[in-house]
CSV table of C-alpha atoms and ligand atoms in Angstrom, one decimal:
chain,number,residue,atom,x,y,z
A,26,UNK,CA,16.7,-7.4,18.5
A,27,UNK,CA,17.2,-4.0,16.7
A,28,UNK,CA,15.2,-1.0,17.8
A,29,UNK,CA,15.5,0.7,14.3
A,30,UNK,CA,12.0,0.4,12.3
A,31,UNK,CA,12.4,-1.6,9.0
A,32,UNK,CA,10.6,1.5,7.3
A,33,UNK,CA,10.0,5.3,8.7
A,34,UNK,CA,8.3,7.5,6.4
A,35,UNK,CA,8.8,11.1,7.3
A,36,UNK,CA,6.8,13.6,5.7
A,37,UNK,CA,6.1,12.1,2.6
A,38,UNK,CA,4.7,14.8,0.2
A,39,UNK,CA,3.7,14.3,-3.7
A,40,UNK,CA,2.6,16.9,-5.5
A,41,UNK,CA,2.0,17.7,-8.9
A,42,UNK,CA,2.4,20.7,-10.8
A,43,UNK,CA,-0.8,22.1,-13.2
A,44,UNK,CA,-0.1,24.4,-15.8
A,45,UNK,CA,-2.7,26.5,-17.9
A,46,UNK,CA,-1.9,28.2,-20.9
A,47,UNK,CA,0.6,28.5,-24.6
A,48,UNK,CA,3.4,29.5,-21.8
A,49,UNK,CA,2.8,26.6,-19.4
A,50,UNK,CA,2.5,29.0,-16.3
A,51,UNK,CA,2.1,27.1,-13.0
A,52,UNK,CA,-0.9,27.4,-11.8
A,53,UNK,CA,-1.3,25.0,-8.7
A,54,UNK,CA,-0.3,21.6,-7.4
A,55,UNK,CA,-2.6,18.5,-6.7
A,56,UNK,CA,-1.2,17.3,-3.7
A,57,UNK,CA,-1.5,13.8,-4.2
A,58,UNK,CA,0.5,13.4,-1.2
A,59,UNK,CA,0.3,15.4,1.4
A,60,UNK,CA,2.5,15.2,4.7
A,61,UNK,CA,3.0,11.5,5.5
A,62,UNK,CA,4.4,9.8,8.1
A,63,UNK,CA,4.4,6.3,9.7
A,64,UNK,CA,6.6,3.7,10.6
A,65,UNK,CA,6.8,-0.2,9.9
A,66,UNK,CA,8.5,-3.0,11.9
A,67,UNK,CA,10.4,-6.1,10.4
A,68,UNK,CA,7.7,-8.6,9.7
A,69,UNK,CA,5.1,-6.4,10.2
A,70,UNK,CA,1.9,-5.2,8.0
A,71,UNK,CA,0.5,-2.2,7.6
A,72,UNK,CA,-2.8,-0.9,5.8
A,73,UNK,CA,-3.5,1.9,3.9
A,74,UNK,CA,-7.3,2.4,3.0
A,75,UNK,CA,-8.9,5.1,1.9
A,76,UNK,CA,-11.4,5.6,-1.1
A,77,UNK,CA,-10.2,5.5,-4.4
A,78,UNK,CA,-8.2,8.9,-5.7
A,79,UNK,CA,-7.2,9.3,-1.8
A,80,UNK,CA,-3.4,9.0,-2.7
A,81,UNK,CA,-2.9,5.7,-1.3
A,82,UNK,CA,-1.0,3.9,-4.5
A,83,UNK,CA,0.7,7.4,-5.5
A,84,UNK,CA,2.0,6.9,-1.6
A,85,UNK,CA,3.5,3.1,-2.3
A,86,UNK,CA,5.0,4.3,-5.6
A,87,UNK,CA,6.7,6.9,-4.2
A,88,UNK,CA,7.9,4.9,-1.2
A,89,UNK,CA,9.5,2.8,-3.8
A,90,UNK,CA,10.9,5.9,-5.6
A,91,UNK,CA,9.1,4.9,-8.8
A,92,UNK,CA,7.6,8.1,-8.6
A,93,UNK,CA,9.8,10.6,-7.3
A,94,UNK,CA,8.6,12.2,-3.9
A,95,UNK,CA,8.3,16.4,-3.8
A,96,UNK,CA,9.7,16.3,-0.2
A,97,UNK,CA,10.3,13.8,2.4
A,98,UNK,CA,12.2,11.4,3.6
A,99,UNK,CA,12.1,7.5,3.1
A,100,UNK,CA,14.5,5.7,5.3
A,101,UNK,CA,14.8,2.1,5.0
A,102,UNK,CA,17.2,0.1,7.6
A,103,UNK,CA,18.1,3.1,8.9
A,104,UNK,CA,19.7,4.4,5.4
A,105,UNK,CA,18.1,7.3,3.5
A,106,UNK,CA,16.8,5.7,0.5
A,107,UNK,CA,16.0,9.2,-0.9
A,108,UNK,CA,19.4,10.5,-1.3
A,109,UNK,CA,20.3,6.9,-3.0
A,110,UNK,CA,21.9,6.9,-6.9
A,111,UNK,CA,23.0,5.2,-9.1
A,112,UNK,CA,24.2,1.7,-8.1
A,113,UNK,CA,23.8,2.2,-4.3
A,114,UNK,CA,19.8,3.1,-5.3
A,115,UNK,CA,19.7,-0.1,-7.5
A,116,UNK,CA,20.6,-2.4,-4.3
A,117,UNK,CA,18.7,-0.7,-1.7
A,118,UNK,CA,15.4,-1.3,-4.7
A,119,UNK,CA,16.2,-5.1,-4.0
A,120,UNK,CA,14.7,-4.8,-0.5
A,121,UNK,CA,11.5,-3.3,-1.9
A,122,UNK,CA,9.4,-4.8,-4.1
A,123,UNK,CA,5.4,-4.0,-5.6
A,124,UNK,CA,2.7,-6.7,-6.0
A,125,UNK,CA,0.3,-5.4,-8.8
A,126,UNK,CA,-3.6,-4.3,-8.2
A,127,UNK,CA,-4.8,-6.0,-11.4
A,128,UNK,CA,-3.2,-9.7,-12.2
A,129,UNK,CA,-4.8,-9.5,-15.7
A,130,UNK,CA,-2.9,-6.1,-16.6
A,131,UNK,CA,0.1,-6.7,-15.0
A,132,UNK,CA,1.7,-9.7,-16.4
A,133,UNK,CA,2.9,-9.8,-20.5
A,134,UNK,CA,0.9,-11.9,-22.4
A,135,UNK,CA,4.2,-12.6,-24.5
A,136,UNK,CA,6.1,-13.7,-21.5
A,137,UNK,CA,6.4,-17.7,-19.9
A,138,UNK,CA,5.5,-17.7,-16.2
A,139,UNK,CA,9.2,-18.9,-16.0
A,140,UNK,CA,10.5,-15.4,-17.5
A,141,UNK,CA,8.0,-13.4,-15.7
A,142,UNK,CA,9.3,-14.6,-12.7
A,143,UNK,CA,12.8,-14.5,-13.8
A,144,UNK,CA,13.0,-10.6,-14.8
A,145,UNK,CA,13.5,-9.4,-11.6
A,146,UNK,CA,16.8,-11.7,-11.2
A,147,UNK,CA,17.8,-10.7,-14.4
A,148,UNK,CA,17.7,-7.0,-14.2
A,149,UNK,CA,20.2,-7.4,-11.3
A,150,UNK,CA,21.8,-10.4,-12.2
A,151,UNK,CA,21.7,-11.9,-9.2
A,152,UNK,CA,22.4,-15.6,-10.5
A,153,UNK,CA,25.5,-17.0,-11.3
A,154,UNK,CA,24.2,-19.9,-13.1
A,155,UNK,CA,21.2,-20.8,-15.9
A,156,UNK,CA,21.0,-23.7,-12.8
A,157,UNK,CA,20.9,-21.0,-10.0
A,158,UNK,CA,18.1,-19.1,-12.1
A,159,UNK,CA,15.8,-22.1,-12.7
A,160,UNK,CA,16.2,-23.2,-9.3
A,161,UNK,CA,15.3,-19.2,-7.6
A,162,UNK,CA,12.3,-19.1,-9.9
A,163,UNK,CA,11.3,-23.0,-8.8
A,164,UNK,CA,11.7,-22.3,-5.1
A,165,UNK,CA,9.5,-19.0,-5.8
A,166,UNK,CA,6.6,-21.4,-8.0
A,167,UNK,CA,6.6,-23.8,-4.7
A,168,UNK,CA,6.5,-21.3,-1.7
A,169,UNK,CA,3.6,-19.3,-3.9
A,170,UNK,CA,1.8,-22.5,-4.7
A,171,UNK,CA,2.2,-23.2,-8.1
A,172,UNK,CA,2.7,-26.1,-9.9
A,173,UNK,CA,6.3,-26.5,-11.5
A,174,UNK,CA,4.5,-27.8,-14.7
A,175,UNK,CA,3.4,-24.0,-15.3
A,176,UNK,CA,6.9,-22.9,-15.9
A,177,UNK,CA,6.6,-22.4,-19.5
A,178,UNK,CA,3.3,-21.5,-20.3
A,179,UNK,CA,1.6,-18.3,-20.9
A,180,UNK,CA,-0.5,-15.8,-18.3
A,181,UNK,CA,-3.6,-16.4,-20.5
A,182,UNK,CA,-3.7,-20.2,-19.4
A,183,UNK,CA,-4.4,-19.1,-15.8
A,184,UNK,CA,-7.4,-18.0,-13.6
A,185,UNK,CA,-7.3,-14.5,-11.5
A,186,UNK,CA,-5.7,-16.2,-8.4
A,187,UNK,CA,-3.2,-18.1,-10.0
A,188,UNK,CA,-2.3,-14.9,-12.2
A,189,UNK,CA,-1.5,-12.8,-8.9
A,190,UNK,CA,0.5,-15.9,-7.6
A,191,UNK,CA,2.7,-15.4,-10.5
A,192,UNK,CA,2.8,-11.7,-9.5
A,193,UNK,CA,3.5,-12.6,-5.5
A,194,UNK,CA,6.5,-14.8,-7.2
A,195,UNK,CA,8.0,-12.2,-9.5
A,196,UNK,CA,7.8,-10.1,-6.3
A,197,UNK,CA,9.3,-12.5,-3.5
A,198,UNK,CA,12.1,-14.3,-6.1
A,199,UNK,CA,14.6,-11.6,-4.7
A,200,UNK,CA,13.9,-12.4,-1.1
A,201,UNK,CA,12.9,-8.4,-0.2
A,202,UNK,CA,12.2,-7.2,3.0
A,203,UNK,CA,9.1,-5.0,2.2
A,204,UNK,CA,6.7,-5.8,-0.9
A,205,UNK,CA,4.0,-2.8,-1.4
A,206,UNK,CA,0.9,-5.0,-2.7
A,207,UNK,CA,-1.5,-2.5,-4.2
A,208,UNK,CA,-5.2,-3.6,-3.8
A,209,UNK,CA,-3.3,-7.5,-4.6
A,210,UNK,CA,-7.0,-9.1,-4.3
A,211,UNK,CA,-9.1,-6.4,-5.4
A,212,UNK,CA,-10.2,-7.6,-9.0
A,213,UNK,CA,-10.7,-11.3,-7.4
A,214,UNK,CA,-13.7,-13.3,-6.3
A,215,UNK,CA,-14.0,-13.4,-2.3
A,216,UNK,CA,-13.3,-16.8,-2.1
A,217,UNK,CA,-9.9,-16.2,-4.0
A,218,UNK,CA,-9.2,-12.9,-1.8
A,219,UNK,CA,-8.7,-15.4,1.2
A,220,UNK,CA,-6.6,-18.0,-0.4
A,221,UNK,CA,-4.4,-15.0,-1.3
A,222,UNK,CA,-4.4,-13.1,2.0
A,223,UNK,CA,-3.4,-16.5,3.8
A,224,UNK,CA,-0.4,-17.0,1.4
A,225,UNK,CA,0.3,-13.5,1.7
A,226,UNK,CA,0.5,-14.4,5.9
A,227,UNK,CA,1.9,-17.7,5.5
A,228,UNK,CA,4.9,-16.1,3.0
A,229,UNK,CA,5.6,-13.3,5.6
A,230,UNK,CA,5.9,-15.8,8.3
A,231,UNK,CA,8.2,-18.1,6.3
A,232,UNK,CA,10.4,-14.8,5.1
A,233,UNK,CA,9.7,-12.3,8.1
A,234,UNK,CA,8.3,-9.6,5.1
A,235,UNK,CA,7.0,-6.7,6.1
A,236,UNK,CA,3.9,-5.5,4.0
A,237,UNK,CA,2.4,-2.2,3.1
A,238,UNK,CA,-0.8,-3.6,2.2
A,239,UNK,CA,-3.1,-0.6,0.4
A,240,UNK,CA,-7.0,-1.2,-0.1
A,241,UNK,CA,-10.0,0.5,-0.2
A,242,UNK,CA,-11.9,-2.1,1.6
A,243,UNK,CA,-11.4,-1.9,5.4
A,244,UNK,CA,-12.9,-5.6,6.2
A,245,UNK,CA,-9.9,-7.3,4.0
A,246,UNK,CA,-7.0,-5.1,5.8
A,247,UNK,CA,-8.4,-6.0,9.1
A,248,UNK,CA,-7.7,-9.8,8.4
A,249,UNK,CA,-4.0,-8.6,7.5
A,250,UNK,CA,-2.8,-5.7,9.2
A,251,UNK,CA,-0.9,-5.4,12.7
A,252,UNK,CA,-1.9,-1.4,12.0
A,253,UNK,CA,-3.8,0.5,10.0
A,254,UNK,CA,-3.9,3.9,8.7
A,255,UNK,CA,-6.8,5.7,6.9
A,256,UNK,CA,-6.5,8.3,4.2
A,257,UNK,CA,-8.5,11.1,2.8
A,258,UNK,CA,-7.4,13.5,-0.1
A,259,UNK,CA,-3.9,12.5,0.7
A,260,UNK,CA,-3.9,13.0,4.4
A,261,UNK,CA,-3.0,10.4,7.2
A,262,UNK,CA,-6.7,11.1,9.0
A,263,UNK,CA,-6.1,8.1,11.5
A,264,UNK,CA,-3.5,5.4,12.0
A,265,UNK,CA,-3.7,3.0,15.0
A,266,UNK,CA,-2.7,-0.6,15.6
A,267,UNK,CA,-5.3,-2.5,14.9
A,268,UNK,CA,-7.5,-3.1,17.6
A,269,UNK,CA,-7.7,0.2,18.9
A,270,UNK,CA,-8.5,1.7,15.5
A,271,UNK,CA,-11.7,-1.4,14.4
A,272,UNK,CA,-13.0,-1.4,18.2
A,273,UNK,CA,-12.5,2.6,18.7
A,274,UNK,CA,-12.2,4.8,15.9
A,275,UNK,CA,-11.8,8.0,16.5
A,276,UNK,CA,-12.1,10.4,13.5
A,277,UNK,CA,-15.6,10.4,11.9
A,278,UNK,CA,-14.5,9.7,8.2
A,279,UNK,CA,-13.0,5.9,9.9
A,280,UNK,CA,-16.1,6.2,12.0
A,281,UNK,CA,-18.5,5.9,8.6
A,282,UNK,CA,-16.4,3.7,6.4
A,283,UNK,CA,-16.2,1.2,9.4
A,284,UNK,CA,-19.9,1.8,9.8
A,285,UNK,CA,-20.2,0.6,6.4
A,286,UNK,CA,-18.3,-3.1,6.5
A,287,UNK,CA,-20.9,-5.8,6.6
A,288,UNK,CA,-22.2,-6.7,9.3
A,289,UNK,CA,-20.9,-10.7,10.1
A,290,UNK,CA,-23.4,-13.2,11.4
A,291,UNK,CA,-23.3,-12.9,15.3
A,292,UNK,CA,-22.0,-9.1,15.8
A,293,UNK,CA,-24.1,-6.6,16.7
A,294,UNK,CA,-26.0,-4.0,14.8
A,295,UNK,CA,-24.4,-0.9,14.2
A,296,UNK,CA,-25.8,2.3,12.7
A,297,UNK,CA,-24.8,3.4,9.0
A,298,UNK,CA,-23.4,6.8,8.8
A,299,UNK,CA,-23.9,7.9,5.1
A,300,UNK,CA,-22.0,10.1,4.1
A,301,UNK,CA,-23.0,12.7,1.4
A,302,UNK,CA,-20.9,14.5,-1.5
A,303,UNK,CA,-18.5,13.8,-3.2
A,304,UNK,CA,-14.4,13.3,-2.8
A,305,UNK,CA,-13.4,17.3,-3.3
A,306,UNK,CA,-10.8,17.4,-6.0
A,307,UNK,CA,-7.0,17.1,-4.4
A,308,UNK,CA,-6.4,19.8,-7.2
A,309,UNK,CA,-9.0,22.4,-5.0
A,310,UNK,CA,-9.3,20.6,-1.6
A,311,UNK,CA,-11.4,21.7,1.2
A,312,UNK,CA,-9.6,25.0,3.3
A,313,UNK,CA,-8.9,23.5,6.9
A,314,UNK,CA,-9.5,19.7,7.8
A,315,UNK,CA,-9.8,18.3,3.9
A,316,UNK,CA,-13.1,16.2,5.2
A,317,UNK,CA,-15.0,18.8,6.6
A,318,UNK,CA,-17.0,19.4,3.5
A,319,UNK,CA,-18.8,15.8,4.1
A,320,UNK,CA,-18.5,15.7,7.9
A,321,UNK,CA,-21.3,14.9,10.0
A,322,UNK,CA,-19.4,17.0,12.9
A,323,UNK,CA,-18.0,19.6,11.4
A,324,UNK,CA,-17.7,22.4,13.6
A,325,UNK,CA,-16.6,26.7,12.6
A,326,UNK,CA,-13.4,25.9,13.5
A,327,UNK,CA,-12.8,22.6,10.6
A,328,UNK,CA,-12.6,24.8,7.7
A,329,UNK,CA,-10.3,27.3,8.9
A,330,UNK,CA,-7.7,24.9,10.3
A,331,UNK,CA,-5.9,21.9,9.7
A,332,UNK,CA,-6.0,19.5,12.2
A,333,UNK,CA,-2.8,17.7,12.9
A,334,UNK,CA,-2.3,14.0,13.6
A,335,UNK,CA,-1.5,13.2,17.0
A,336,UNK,CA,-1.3,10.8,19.4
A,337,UNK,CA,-4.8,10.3,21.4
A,338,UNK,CA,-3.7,7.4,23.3
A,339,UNK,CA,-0.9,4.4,23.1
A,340,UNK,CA,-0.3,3.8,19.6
A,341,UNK,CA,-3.2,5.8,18.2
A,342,UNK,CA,-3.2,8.7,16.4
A,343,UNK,CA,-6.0,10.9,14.8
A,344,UNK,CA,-6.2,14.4,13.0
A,345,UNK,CA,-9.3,15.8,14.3
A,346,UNK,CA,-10.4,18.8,16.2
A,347,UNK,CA,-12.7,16.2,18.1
A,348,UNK,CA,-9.8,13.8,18.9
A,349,UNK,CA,-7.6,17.0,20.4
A,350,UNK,CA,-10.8,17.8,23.2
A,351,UNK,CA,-11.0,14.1,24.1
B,420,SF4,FE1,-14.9,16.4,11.0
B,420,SF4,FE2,-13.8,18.7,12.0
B,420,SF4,FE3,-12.8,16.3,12.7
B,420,SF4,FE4,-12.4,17.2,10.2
B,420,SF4,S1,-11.7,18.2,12.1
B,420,SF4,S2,-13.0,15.2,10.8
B,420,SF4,S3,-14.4,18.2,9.8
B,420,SF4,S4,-14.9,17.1,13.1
């Protein structure tokens, strides 16, 4: 089996330039994205949750170079995918695709299921046959769970779930290797959410994908993820696989939102830690650790310097003055 990592991320930054004034003079950056790095095996998932404006979707965009990253590097397979141009970038984008937050926004209305499904062979031409086409976008309709009957007829006709299966088919109809589903199962009803998490499973055992699964709710990554990292203002505060991180978390911001999944019937009662403020604004974040302007540890030392993410034991790493003393 190969050693190299499907996907390294390697100090993934996005920023944004603000400008003020008749002269457009720079006058800061939002750092969306701020200093990310994680690897992903082949067949393996991992989730990104943080709260929403954290930088977790302008981290999947830039991943897949739909946003262009300020600095960074993105290797997929062991080749750079951001030095890639031109043609070379165009086949390398075949490995990666995105599955859509919103099903109802994210499909045209003007478009038959068969089309949607289609575009993606069509922008490469990946077909060489009408027959071949049909066929692709078929065998796509059956291993998502729709019923060939639907091919020609319109998003409007279809419930939530059934919408994002036609978004999980556009996505898998290339056969990638990674698809980047942004909050796929967010705008559904729970009972939805779990037909559409086990056909996310059941498609990654079939195809061996790898995910990069981003939410901002911790209790449907858990049922998903192999690993799991948590962001803040665009930082990597925690990233573990995921036992470790659900049974031991570390830094306090995973400490509260954990404290804040619903308690099942059966486990045991565990305290709330509220948390009080607001998100700081990534355009003037927080001097030192970005969370220490809601932590219920803060200490002198958290708002004059950054902690840095390391490893606090196999597999589990936290950035956290806390974490570095244990
Ligand atoms: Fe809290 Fe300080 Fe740790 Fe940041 S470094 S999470 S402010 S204790």
């Amino acid at each position: 089996m190969s050693q190299t990592p499907l996907l390294q991320v390697e100090h993934l930054k996005k920023y944004y330039s603000m400008k003020t004034g008749m002269f457009s003079r720079e006058k800061g950056f939002v750092k969306a994205v701020d200093d990310i790095s994680f690897t992903l095996g082949s067949g393996q998932t991992i989730g990104i949750v943080g709260e929403s404006g954290c930088g977790k979707s302008t981290m999947g965009k830039t991943i897949l170079r739909l946003i262009e990253p300020t600095e960074g590097k993105i290797i997929l397979e062991g080749e750079d995918f951001t030095a890639l141009q031109g043609e070379a970038l165009k086949t390398a984008r075949r490995k990666m695709k995105l599955i859509f937050q919103d099903p109802y926004a994210s499909l045209n209305p003007r478009m038959t299921v068969k089309d949607i499904i289609g575009e993606n062979l069509d922008i490469d031409h990946t077909y060489a046959s009408k027959r071949e086409r049909d066929e692709r976008i078929a065998q796509a309709m059956e291993q998502t769970g729709l019923n060939l009957d639907f091919m020609d007829r319109y998003p409007h006709e279809f419930s939530g779930g059934q919408r994002q299966r036609i978004g999980i088919a556009r996505a898998i109809v290339l056969q990638p290797k990674l698809v980047i589903c942004d909050e796929p199962v967010s705008a559904l009803d729970v009972s939805i959410q779990a037909k559409i998490i086990n056909l996310l499973k059941q498609l990654q055992n079939q195809m061996g994908l790898s995910y990069i699964f981003i939410s901002h709710d911790l209790s449907v990554v858990k049922h998903i993820s192999d690993r799991v990292g948590v962001m803040y203002l665009g930082h990597m505060m925690e990233l573990a696989n995921k036992r470790s991180l659900y049974a031991n978390p570390m830094n306090p911001y995973t400490q509260a939102l954990i404290s804040a999944i619903p308690k099942l019937p059966g486990e045991e009662d565990r305290e709330k830690i509220q948390l009080t403020g607001d998100v700081p604004s990534p355009a003037n974040p927080p001097s030192g650790c970005c969370f220490h302007t809601r932590c219920p540890h803060a200490m002198p030392i958290c708002s004059q310097v950054r902690p840095e993410l390391k490893e606090v034991s196999e597999d589990h790493f936290c950035a956290c003055h806390l974490c570095a003393k244990a």
